[in-house]
PDB file of C-alpha atoms in Angstrom:
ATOM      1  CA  UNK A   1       0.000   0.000   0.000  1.00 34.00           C
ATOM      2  CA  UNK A   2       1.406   3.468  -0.780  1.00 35.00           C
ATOM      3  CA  UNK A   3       1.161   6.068   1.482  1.00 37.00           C
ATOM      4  CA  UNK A   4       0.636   9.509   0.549  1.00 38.00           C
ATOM      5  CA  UNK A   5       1.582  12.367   3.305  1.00 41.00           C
ATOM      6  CA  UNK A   6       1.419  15.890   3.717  1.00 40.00           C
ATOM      7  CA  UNK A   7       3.721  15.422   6.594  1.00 49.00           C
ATOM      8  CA  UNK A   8       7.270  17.441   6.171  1.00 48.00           C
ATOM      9  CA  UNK A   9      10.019  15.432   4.534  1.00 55.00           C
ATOM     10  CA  UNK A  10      11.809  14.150   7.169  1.00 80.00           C
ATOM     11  CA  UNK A  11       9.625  13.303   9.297  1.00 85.00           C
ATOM     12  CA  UNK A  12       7.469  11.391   6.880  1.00 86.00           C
ATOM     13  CA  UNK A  13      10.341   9.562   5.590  1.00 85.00           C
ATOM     14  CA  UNK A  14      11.602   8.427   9.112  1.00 87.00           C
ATOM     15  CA  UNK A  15       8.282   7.024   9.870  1.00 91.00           C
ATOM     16  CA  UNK A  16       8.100   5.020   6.101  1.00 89.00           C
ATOM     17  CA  UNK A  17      11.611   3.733   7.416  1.00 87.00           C
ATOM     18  CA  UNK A  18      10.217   2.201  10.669  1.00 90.00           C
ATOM     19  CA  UNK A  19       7.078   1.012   9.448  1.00 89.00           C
ATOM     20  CA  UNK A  20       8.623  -2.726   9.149  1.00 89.00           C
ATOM     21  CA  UNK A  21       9.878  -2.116  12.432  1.00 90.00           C
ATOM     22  CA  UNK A  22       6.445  -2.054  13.971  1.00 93.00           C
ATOM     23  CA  UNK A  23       3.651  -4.217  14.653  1.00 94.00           C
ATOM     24  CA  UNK A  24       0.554  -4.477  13.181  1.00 95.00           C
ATOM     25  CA  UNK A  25      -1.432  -1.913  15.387  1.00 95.00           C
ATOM     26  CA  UNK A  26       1.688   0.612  15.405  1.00 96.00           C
ATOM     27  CA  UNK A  27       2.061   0.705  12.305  1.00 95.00           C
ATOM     28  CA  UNK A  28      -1.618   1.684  11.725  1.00 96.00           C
ATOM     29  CA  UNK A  29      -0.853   4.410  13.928  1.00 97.00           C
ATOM     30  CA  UNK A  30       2.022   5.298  11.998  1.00 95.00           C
ATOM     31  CA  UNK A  31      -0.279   5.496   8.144  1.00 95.00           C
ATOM     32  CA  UNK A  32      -2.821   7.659  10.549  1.00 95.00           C
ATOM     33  CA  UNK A  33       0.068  10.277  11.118  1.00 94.00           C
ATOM     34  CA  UNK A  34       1.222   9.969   7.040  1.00 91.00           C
ATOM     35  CA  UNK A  35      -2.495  10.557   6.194  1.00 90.00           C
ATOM     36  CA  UNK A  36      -3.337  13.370   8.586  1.00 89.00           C
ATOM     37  CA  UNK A  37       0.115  15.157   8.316  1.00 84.00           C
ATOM     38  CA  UNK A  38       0.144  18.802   9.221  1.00 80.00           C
ATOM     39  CA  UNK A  39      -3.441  18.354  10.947  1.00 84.00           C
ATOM     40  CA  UNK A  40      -1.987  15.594  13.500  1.00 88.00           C
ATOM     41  CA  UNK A  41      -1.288  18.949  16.066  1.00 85.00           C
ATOM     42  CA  UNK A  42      -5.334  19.291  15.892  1.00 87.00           C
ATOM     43  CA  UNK A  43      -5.593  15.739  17.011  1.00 91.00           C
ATOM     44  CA  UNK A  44      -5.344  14.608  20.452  1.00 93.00           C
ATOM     45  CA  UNK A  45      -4.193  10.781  20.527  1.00 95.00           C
ATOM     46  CA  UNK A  46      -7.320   8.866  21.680  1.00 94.00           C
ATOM     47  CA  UNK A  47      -8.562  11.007  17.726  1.00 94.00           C
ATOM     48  CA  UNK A  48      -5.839   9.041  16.475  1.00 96.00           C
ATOM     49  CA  UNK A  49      -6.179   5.976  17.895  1.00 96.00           C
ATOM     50  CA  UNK A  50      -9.961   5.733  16.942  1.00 95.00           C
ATOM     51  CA  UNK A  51      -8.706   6.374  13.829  1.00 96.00           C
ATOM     52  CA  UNK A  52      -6.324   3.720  13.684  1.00 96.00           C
ATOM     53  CA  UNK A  53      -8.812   0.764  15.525  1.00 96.00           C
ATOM     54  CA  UNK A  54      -6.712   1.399  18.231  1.00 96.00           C
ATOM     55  CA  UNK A  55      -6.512   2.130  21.779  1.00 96.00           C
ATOM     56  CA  UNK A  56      -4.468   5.512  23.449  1.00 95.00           C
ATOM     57  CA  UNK A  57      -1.525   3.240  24.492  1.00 95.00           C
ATOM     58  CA  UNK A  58      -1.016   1.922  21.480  1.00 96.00           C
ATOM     59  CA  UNK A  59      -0.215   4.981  20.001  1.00 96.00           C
ATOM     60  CA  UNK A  60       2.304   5.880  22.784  1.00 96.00           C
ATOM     61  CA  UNK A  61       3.808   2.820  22.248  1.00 96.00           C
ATOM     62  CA  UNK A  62       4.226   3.335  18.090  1.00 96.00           C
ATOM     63  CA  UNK A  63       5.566   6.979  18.590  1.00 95.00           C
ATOM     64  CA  UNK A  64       7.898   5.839  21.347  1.00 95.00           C
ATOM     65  CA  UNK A  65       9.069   3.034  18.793  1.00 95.00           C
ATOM     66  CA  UNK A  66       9.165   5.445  16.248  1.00 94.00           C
ATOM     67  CA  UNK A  67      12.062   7.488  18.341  1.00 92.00           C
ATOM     68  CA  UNK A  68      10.014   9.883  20.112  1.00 93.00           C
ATOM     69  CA  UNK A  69       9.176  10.135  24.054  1.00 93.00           C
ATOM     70  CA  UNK A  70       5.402  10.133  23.374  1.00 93.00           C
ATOM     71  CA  UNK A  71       2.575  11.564  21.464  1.00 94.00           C
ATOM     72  CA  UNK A  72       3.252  14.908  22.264  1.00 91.00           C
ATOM     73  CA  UNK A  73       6.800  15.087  20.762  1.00 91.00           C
ATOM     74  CA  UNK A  74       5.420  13.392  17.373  1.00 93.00           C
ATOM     75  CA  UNK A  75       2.950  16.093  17.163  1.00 90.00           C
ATOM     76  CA  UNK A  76       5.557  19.087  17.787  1.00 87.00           C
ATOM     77  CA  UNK A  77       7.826  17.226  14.941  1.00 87.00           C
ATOM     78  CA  UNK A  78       4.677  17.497  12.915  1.00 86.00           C
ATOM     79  CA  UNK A  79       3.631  21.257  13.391  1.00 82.00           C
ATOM     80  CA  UNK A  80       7.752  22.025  12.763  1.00 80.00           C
ATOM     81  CA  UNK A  81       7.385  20.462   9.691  1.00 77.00           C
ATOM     82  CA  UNK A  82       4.471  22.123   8.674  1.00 70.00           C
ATOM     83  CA  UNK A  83       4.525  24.790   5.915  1.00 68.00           C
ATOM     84  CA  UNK A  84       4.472  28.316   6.677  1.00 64.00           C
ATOM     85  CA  UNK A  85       1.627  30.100   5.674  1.00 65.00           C
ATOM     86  CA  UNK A  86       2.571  33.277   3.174  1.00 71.00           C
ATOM     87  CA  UNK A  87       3.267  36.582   4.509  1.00 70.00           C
ATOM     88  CA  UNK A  88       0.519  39.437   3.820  1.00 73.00           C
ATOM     89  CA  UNK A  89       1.394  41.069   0.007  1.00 81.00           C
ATOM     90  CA  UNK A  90      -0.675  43.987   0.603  1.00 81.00           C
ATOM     91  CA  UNK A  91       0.835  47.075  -0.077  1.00 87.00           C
ATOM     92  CA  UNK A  92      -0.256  49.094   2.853  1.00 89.00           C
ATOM     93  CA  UNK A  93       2.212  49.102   5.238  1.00 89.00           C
ATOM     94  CA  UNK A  94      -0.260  48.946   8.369  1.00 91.00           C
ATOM     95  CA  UNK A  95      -2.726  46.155   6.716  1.00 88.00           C
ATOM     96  CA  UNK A  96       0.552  44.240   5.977  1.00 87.00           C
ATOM     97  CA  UNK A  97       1.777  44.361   9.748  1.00 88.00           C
ATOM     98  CA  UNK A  98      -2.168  43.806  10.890  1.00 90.00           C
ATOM     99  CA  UNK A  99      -1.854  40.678   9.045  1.00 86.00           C
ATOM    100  CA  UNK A 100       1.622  39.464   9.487  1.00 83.00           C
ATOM    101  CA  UNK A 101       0.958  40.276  13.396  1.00 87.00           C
ATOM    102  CA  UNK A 102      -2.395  37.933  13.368  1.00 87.00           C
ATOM    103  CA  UNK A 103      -1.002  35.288  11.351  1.00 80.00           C
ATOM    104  CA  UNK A 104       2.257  34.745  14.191  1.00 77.00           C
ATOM    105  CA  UNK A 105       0.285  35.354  16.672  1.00 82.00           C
ATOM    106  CA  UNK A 106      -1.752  32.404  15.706  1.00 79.00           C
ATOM    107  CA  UNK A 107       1.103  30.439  14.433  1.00 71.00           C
ATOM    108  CA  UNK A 108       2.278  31.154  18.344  1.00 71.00           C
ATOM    109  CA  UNK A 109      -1.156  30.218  19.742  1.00 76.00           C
ATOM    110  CA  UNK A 110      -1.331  26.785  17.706  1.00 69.00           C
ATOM    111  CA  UNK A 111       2.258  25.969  19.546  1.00 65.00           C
ATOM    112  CA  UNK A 112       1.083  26.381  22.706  1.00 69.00           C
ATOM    113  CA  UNK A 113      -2.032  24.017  22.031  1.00 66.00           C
ATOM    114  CA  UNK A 114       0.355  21.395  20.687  1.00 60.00           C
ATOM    115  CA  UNK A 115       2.905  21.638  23.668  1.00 64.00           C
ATOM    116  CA  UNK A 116       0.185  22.493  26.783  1.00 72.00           C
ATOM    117  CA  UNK A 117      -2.125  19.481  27.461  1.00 77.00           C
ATOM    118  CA  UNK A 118      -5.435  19.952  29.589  1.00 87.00           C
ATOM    119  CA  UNK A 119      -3.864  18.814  32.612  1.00 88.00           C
ATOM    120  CA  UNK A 120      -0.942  20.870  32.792  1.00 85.00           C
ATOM    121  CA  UNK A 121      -2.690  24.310  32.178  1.00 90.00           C
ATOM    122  CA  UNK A 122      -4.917  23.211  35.583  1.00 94.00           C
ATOM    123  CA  UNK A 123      -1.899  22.351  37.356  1.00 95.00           C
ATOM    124  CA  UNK A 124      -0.330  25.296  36.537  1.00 92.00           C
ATOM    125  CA  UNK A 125      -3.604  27.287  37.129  1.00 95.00           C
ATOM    126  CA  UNK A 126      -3.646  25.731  40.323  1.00 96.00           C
ATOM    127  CA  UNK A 127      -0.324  26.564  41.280  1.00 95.00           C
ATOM    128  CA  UNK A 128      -0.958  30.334  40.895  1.00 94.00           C
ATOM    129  CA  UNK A 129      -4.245  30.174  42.563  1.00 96.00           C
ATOM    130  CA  UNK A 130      -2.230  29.032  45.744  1.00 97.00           C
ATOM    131  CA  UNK A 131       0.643  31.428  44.995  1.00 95.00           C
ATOM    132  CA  UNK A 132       1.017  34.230  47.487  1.00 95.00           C
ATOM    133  CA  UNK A 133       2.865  35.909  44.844  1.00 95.00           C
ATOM    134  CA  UNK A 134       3.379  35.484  41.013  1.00 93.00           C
ATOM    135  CA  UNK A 135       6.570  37.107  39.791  1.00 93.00           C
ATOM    136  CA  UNK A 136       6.260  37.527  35.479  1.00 91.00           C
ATOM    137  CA  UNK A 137       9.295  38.112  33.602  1.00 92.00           C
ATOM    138  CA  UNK A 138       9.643  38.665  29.726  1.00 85.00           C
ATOM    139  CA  UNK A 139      12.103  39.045  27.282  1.00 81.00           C
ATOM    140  CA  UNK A 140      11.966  39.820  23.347  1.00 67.00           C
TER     141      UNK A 140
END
């Protein structure tokens, strides 16, 4: 069976060279990440292992045989790989930087989803709730 992708390169490329590596219900896992591609980081894994006839730990186990710690680093590889969307070609200066602005913003906002699960934004939450003092420090 071929497998198309719309996953970057590399990535897609390491995962074709494991896929004889795996077994059978890993390596459906793997064809659901060459099929979905870019739109894996809008997946969470329990998506991917429905769509695989799998179950959550089955996926684990076929990234972490694929080379990464879990799910989460297979999805960041993904969204890496990803093509940039085009920067605004309007000629007005401000509509330009309106756009260019809202497009990395976004682009910023679609990391965070991929990197923060559930439970660790109401950990953290937690943890400031119970703070007696939150000290914020930026740079760039």
């Amino acid at each position: 069976m071929e497998i198309h992708s719309t996953v970057g390169g590399g990535l897609a490329a390491h995962i074709r060279a494991h896929l004889s590596d795996l077994r059978d219900t890993e390596a459906r896992v793997a064809r659901v990440v060459l099929d979905k591609g870019a739109e894996l980081v809008h997946l969470s894994v329990s998506d991917v292992a429905a769509l695989a006839g799998t179950a959550p730990s089955s996926v684990v186990r076929a990234c972490q045989r694929l080379g990464f710690r879990g799910y989460q680093e297979l999805k960041i590889a993904a969204a890496r790989q990803a093509p940039a969307p085009e920067p605004s070609r309007d000629r007005d200066p401000a509509a330009r930087a309106l756009a260019d602005t809202v497009r990395a913003a976004r682009e910023a906002l679609d990391g965070v989803a991929v990197t923060v699960t559930p439970e660790r934004l109401r950990t953290a939450a937690g943890l400031f709730d119970a703070a007696g003092r939150v000290l914020v420090v930026g740079a760039g």
